[in-house]
Amino acid sequence: DTAVSQTPKYLVTQMGNDKSIKCEQNLGHDTMYWYKQDSKKFLKIMFSYNNKELIINETVPNRFSPKSPDKAHLNLHINSLELGDSAVYFCASSQANFRDSLLPQYFGPGTRLTVT
Amino acid sequence: GIQVEQSPPDLILQEGANSTLRCNFSDSVNNLQWFHQNPWGQLINLFYIPSGTKQNGRLSATTVATERYSLLYISSSQTTDSGVYFCAVLPLDSNNDMRFGAGTRLTVKP
């Protein structure tokens, strides 16, 4: 059973389009995340959700919007795609403990987005 | 913000060799994890180790939180160990904002 799954695995689209990436976790975790990995392999957190509430929001363009229909899902919507959005996007999840310190994060397989 | 530095940036080993990867961080942390990104891009959680020492097969990790560093040891390396190893930390004053190092790219040759 896949713990954290993402779809699609690959996404090729043209500038200006709107696209979504879906993420689901079956671990029963409270918190889910989206990360962006650039061409130099640098990983940067974009968003996290805890119990359907956005708790951090890095300085990403507002063209990116996370949407969480329930605790097991955190989808990423991207409007008006730009060339610079090309990257690998990873979804992750974890279970927060009582001190708000994160327990291990588990990552999905990634979605490689290519904007042409 | 917190700085996370990994060394070396690149490492080439012959199969069977041992190696040590280092992660230095500039501030106190609540959480530290080591990840392996394999050549297919998959991120694998190796260790959750905010302090102390853990071992899993040929891999082990040690974090000395008071001195702000962590080490990942790989013994008897195999070609399947190739990939990029990331250290990620959660600063004390952070709200779920994990910070990743730039990674160590390991190549194990047969």
mmCIF file with all atom_site columns, C-alpha atoms in Angstrom, chain B residues 13-19 57-59 73-81 108:
data_model
loop_
_atom_site.group_PDB
_atom_site.id
_atom_site.type_symbol
_atom_site.label_atom_id
_atom_site.label_alt_id
_atom_site.label_comp_id
_atom_site.label_asym_id
_atom_site.label_entity_id
_atom_site.label_seq_id
_atom_site.pdbx_PDB_ins_code
_atom_site.Cartn_x
_atom_site.Cartn_y
_atom_site.Cartn_z
_atom_site.occupancy
_atom_site.B_iso_or_equiv
_atom_site.pdbx_formal_charge
_atom_site.auth_seq_id
_atom_site.auth_comp_id
_atom_site.auth_asym_id
_atom_site.auth_atom_id
_atom_site.pdbx_PDB_model_num
ATOM 1  C CA . LEU B 1 13  ? 33.133 5.896  -3.825 1.00 0.00 ? 13  LEU B CA 1
ATOM 2  C CA . GLN B 1 14  ? 34.132 2.455  -4.902 1.00 0.00 ? 14  GLN B CA 1
ATOM 3  C CA . GLU B 1 15  ? 31.656 -0.246 -3.963 1.00 0.00 ? 15  GLU B CA 1
ATOM 4  C CA . GLY B 1 16  ? 32.425 -1.591 -0.498 1.00 0.00 ? 16  GLY B CA 1
ATOM 5  C CA . ALA B 1 17  ? 33.888 1.643  0.844  1.00 0.00 ? 17  ALA B CA 1
ATOM 6  C CA . ASN B 1 18  ? 32.614 3.484  3.908  1.00 0.00 ? 18  ASN B CA 1
ATOM 7  C CA . SER B 1 19  ? 31.637 7.143  4.030  1.00 0.00 ? 19  SER B CA 1
ATOM 8  C CA . GLY B 1 57  ? 21.394 -1.980 8.517  1.00 0.00 ? 57  GLY B CA 1
ATOM 9  C CA . ARG B 1 58  ? 24.452 -0.484 6.853  1.00 0.00 ? 58  ARG B CA 1
ATOM 10 C CA . LEU B 1 59  ? 23.324 3.035  7.664  1.00 0.00 ? 59  LEU B CA 1
ATOM 11 C CA . TYR B 1 73  ? 27.443 6.871  8.074  1.00 0.00 ? 73  TYR B CA 1
ATOM 12 C CA . ILE B 1 74  ? 27.237 4.500  5.156  1.00 0.00 ? 74  ILE B CA 1
ATOM 13 C CA . SER B 1 75  ? 29.209 1.297  5.495  1.00 0.00 ? 75  SER B CA 1
ATOM 14 C CA . SER B 1 76  ? 30.049 -1.216 2.779  1.00 0.00 ? 76  SER B CA 1
ATOM 15 C CA . SER B 1 77  ? 28.482 1.046  0.169  1.00 0.00 ? 77  SER B CA 1
ATOM 16 C CA . GLN B 1 78  ? 26.552 -0.462 -2.732 1.00 0.00 ? 78  GLN B CA 1
ATOM 17 C CA . THR B 1 79  ? 25.695 0.966  -6.129 1.00 0.00 ? 79  THR B CA 1
ATOM 18 C CA . THR B 1 80  ? 22.086 1.260  -4.980 1.00 0.00 ? 80  THR B CA 1
ATOM 19 C CA . ASP B 1 81  ? 23.242 3.799  -2.376 1.00 0.00 ? 81  ASP B CA 1
ATOM 20 C CA . VAL B 1 108 ? 29.028 4.468  -5.856 1.00 0.00 ? 108 VAL B CA 1
#
